[in-house]
XYZ file of C-alpha atoms in Angstrom:
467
model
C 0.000 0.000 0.000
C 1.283 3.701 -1.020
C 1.941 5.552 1.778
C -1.047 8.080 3.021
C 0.493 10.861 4.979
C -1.291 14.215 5.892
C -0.943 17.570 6.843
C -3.717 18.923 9.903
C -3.546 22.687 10.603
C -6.060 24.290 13.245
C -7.036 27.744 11.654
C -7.082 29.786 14.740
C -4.022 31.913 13.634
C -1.011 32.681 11.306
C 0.435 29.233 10.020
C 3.907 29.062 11.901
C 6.535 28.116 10.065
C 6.854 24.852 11.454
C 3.626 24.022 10.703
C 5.090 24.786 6.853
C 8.087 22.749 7.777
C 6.104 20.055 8.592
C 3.448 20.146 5.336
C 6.512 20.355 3.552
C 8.011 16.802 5.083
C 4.767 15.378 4.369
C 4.490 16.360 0.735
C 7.941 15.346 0.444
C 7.395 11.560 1.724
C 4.422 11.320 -0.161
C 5.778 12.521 -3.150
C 9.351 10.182 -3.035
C 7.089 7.515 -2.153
C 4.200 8.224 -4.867
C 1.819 8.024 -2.153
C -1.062 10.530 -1.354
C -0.579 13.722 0.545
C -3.843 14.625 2.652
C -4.917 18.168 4.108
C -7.391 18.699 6.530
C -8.310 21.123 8.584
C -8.983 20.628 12.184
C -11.756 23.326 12.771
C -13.539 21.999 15.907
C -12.403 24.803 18.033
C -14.892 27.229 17.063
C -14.239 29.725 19.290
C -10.686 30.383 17.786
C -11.280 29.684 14.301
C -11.697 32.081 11.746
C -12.378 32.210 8.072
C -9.124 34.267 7.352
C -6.594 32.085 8.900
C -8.133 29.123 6.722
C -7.639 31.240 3.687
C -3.923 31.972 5.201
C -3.333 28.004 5.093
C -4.284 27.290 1.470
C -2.790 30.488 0.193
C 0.570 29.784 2.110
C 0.526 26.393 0.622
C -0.071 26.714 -2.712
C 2.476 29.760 -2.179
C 5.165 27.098 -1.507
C 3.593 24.824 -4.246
C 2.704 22.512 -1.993
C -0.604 20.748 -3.774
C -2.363 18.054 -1.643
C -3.522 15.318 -3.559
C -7.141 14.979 -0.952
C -8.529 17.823 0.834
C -10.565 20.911 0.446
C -10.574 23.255 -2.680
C -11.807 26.063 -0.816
C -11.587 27.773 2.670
C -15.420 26.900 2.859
C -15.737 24.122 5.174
C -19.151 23.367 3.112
C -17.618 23.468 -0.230
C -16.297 21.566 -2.956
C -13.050 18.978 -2.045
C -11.218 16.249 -3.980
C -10.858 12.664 -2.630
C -13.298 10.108 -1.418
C -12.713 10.263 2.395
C -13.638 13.660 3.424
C -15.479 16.161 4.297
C -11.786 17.527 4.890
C -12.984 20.137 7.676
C -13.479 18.471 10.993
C -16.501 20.625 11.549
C -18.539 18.708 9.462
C -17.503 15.167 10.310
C -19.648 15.317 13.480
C -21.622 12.277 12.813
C -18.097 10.111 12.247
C -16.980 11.614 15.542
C -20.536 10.120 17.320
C -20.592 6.903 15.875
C -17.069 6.120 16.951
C -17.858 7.223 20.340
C -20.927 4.706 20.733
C -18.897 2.338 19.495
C -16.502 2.863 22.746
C -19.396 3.401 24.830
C -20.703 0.174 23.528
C -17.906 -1.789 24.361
C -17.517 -0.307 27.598
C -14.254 1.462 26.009
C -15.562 4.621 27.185
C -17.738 5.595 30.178
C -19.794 8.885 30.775
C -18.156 10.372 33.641
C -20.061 12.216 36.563
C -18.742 15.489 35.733
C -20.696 14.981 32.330
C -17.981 14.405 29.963
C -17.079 11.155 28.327
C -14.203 9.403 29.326
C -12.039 7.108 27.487
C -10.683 3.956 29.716
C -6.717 4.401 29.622
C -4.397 1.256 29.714
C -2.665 1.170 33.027
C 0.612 -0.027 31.554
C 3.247 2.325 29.838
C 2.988 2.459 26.170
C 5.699 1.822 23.799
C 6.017 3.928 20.896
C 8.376 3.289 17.975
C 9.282 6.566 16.023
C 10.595 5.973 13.188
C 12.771 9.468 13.925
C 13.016 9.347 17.765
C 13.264 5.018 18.232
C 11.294 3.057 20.617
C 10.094 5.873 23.317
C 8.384 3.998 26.485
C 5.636 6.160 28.111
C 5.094 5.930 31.367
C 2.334 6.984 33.628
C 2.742 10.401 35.449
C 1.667 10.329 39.505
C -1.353 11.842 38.427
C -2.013 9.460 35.661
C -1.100 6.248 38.108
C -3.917 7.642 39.825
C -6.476 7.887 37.146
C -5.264 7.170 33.778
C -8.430 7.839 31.687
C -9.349 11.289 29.749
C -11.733 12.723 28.063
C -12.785 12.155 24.588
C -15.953 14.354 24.771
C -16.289 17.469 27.267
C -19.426 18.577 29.075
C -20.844 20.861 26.465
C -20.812 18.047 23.628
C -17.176 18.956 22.131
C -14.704 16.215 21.298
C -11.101 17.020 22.058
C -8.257 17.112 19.717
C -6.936 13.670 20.804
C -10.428 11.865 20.366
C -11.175 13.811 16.765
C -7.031 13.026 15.582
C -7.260 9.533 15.921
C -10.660 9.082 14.193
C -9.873 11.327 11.125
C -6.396 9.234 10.594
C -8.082 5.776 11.262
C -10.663 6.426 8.664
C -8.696 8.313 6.109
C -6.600 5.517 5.965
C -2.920 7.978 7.306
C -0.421 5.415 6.827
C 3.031 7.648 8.149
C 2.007 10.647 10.961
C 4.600 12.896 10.702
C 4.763 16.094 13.013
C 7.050 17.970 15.290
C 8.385 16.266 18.399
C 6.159 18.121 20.441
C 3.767 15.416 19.800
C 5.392 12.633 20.843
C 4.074 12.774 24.079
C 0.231 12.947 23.115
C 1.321 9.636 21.055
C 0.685 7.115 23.809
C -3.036 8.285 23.792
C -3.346 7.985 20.215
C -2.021 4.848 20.313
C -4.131 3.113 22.749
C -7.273 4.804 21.319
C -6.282 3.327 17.699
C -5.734 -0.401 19.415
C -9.379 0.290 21.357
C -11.102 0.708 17.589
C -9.216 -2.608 16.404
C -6.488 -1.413 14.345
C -2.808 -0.659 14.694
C -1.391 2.770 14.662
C 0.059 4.437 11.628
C 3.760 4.491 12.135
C 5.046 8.198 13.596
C 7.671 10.219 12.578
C 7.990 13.210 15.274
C 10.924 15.674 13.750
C 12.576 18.025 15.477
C 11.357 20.755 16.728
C 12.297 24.862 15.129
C 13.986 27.179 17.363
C 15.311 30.862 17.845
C 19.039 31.091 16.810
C 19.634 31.365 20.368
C 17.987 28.247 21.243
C 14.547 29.487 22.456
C 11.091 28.987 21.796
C 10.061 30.317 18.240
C 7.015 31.824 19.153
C 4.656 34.217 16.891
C 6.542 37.354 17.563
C 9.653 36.252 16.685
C 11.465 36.754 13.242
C 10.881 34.498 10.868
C 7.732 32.705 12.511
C 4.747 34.115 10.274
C 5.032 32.394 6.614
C 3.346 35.365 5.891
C 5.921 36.953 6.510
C 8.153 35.546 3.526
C 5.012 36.265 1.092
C 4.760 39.771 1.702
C 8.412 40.416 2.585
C 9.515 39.687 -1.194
C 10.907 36.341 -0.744
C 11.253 33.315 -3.536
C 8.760 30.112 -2.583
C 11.863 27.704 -4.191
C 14.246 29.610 -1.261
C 12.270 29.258 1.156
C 11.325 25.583 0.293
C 14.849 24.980 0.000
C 15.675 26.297 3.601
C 12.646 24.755 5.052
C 13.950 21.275 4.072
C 17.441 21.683 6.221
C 15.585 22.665 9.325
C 15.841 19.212 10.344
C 16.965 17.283 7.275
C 20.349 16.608 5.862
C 21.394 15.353 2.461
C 24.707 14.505 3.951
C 26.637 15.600 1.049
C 27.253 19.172 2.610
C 25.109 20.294 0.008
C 22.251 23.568 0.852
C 21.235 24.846 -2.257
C 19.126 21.730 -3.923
C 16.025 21.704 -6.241
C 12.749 20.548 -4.699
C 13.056 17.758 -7.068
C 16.328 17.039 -5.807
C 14.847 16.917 -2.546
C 11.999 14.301 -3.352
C 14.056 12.563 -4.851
C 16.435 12.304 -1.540
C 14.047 12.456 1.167
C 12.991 9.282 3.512
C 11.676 8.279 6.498
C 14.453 5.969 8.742
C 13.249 2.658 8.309
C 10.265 3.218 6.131
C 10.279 2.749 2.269
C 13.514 1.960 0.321
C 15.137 5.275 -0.732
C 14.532 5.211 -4.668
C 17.513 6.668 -6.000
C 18.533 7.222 -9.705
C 22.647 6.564 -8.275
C 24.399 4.793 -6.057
C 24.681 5.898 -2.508
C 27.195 4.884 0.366
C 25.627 4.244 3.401
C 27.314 6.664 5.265
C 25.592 9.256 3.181
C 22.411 8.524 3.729
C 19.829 11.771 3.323
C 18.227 11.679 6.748
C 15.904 13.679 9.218
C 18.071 14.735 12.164
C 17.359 14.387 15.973
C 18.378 17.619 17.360
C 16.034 20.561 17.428
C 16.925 23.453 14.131
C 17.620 26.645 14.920
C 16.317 29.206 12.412
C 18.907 31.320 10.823
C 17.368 34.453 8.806
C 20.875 35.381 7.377
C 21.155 31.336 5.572
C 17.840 31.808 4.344
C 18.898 35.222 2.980
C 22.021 33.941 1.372
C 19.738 31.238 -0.407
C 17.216 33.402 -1.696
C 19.838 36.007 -2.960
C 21.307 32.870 -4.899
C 17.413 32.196 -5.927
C 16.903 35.869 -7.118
C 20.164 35.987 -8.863
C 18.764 32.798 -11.268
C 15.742 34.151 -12.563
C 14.653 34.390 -15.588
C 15.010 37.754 -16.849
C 10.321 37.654 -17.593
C 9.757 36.125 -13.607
C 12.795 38.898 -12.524
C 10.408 41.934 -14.469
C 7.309 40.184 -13.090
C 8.292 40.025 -9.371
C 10.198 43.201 -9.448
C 6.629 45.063 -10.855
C 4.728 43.349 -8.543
C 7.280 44.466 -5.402
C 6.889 47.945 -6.845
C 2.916 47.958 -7.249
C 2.935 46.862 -3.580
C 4.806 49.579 -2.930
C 2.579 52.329 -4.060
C 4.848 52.607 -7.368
C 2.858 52.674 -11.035
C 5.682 51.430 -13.297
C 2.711 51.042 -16.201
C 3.463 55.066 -16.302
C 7.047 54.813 -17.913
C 8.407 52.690 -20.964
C 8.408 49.014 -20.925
C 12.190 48.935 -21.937
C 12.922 51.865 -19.682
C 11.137 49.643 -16.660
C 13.090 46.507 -17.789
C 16.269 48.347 -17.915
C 16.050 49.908 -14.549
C 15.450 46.335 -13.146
C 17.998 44.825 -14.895
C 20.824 47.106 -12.691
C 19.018 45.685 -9.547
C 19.531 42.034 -10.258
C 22.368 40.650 -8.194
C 22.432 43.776 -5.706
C 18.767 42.549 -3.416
C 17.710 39.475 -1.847
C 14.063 39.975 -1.303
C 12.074 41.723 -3.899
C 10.788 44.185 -0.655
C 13.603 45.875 -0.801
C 13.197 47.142 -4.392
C 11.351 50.250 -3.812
C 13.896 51.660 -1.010
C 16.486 50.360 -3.182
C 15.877 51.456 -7.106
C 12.294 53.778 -5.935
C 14.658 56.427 -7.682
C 13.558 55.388 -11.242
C 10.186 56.395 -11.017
C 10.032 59.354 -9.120
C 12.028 62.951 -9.383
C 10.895 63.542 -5.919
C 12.589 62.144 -3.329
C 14.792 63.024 -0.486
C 18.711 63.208 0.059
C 20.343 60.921 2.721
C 20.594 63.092 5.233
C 24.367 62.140 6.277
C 25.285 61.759 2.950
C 24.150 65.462 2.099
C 25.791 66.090 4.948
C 29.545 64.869 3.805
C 28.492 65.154 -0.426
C 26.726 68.331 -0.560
C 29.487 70.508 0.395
C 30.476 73.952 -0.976
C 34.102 72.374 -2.715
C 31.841 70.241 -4.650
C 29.505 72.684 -6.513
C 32.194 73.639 -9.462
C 33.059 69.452 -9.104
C 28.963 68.264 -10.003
C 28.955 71.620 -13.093
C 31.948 70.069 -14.812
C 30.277 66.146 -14.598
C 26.687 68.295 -15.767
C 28.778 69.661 -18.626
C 30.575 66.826 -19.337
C 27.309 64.245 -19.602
C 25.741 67.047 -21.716
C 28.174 67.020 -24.422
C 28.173 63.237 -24.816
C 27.241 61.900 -27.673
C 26.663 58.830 -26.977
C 25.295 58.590 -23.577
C 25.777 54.509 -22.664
C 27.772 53.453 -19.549
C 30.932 53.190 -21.103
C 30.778 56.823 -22.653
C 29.835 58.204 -18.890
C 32.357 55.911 -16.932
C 34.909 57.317 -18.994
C 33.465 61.132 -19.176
C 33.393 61.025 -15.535
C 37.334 59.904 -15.181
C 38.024 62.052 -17.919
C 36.716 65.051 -15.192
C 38.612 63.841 -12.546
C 41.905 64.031 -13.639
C 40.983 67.090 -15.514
C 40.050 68.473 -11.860
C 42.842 66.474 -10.071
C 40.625 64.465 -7.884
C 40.203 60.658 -7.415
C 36.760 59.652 -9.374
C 35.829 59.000 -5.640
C 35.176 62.381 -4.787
C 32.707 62.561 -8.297
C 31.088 59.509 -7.784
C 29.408 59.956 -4.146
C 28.062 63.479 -4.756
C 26.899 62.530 -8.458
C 25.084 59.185 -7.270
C 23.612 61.296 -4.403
C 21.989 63.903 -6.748
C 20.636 61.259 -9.120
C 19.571 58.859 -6.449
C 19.178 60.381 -3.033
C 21.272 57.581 -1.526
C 25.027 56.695 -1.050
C 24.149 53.334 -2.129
C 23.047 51.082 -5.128
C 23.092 49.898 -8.708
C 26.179 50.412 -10.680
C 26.201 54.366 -11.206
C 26.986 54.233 -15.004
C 23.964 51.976 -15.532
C 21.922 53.797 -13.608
C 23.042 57.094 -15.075
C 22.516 55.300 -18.623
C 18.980 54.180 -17.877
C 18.144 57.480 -16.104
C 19.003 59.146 -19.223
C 21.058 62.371 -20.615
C 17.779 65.170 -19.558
C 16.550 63.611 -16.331
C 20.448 63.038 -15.236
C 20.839 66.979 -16.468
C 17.737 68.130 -14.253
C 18.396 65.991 -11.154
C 22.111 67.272 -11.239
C 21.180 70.628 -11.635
C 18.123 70.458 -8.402
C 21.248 68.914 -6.606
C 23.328 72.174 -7.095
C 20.607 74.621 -6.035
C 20.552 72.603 -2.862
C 24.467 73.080 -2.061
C 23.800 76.908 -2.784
C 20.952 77.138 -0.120
């Protein structure tokens, strides 16, 4: 039997990036496997849910291009899905979650309790549970539990809890492989026994390590990094952040970081589960595994990997992205010349790593109005360099040919003519055209700008070192 694995969010926030970390793993075993990748929504906690953060799942999903072979189509927990063992929402499988229990209360499995829940009738020995990550982990009763072992699958106002609702959805959606973060594990022994109460044997588990801070704490909402969201509207590349997701916890063991996803499907197993199906020969010792220890998120990795991203893109999805970025932005590049738009891009590729920093970073295009670094004024916009920026005006003007080569060597050609390093042209010249110290190459950018708008800006520049 292919392997059934799923992913099982609870929509009562932002998805957490190891809740993407771990849809990701799934997708990936099912997909090296050719199994079936599952997503469903655990909704019974209506109090928290909320229509937004389903739409946040499925958007952040298909965002990373993670398509689920069963599940819902929509955030409407009453609309359309694909696959024959839904509905995919737990909100709606209220009727499943009944029969099951009168089936335990039936068999005297379960018991209503005084206190008006329903109770399920723990084993009083420890559990073992093999993890196909962690090994054989032996659960033993706390004081409290050696005292009462059984909990509750229903509460007092009708609502079955998480452990109760888990179990049922995997049993009859036929999960083969659970995998989730390690935070699990302990909840496992209850799954467990509640599977072997129903007649059938657990799925086999796979609890991965867990995501932390770069200083070894928590990750928790606030923290950088934690929001997917964030990487969506921050600018970043799904294939970089895919690509990072998959070493937070995972190793190809060839000291390798920057791999296709297909490279990664193609490399990615469970420890003792299905053979790894591999086009090559593999020693042993280099075995692609999940690792035990907890990841620790590092923003400037992920940064290096999706500057290495950006700088591969096709020159149509570099335009595309860069628009977008600007649109975002409050920028209307429609306004101004394909080719001119094109060009301006073009001096940005290679110099950002996320397409949000764009409009700080090339804004200048677009826009005659905008302000001077203030501490670059400061050491640029100085008296000495007024008769400096005239003779670079005068020189661009008589230029015939105005491409970067002509101005790179116009502006030298000044410079010695003044007796000055080209230094001490550059910095006040990019300053006047730009408003900023930094960026793309100045005799591309000067190129693109063009001979009248360079004229003009240099000229607005030199009424502000008079003032």
């Amino acid at each position: 039997m292919k392997p059934r694995v799923r992913f099982a969010p609870s929509p009562t926030g932002y998805l957490h990036i190891g809740g993407a970390r771990t849809a990701l793993f799934n997708w990936l075993y099912a997909r090296h496997t050719g199994g079936t990748f599952v997503l469903r929504i655990e909704d019974t906690d209506a109090a928290r849910n909320s229509q937004e953060a389903v739409d946040v799942i499925l958007n952040g999903l298909r965002w990373l291009g993670l398509d689920w072979d069963e599940g819902p189509l929509t955030g409407d927990a009453t609309g359309p899905s694909k696959g024959d063992r839904g509905p995919y929402f737990q909100s709606q499988r209220k009727e499943n979650y009944a029969r099951r229990i009168e089936a335990l209360l039936s068999r005297d499995l379960a018991y209503q309790h005084a206190d008006g829940t329903i109770k399920f009738r723990m084993t009083r020995e420890p559990i073992l549970i093999p993890d196909l990550v962690v090994g054989d982990v032996v659960r033993p009763l706390t004081d409290r539990e050696e005292l009462d072992p059984d909990w509750v699958l229903v509460r007092s106002d009708g609502q079955p809890v998480f452990h109760f609702v888990n179990v049922v959805d995997d049993l009859e959606m036929g999960i083969t492989h659970v995998i989730r973060g390690e935070d699990h594990l302990s909840n496992t022994a209850k799954h467990i026994a509640l599977f072997r109460a129903f007649g059938v044997e657990p799925p086999k588990y796979a609890h991965i390590p867990l995501i932390l801070n770069h200083d070894g704490s928590k990750m928790s909402k606030r923290d950088q990094g934690a929001s997917l969201t964030s990487y969506l509207v921050g600018g970043f590349l799904a294939e970089a952040v895919n690509n990072y997701l998959c070493l937070l916890g995972w190793s190809p063991k060839d000291n390798r970081e920057k791999m296709s996803i297909s490279e990664v499907i193609e490399l990615f197993d469970l420890p003792q589960g299905e053979p790894l199906k591999l086009s090559f020969t593999l020693p042993a010792t280099l075995r692609p595994e999940i690792l035990r220890h907890n990841a620790k998120f590092d923003m400037e990795k992920l940064l290096w990997l999706q500057g290495e991203y950006c700088r591969e893109l096709a020159p149509d999805r570099f335009y595309e992205l860069g628009v977008h970025a600007f649109a975002k932005a409050g920028v209307d590049t429609n306004q101004f010349p394909t080719p001119y738009v094109k060009a301006a891009l073009d001096t940005c590729r290679g110099k950002i790593k996320t397409f949000s920093e764009l409009p700080a970073y090339a804004g200048f295009y677009f826009t005659d109005t905008f302000a001077y670094d203030p501490e670059a004024a400061q050491k640029s916009f100085v008296p000495e360099n007024q008769p400096r920026l005239e003779k670079v005006r005068d020189a661009f003007a008589q230029l015939p040919t105005f491409d970067a080569a002509s101005i790179e060597s116009a502006l030298k050609a000044t410079a010695t003519a003044l007796g000055v390093k080209v230094g001490i042209l550059i910095h006040p010249t990019r300053l006047a055209l730009t408003g900023h110290p930094h960026g793309p190459s100045l005799y591309h950018l000067i190129e693109v700008l063009g001979k009248e708008k360079v004229a003009r800006r240099i000229e607005k520049a030199l009424e502000t070192i008079i003032c």
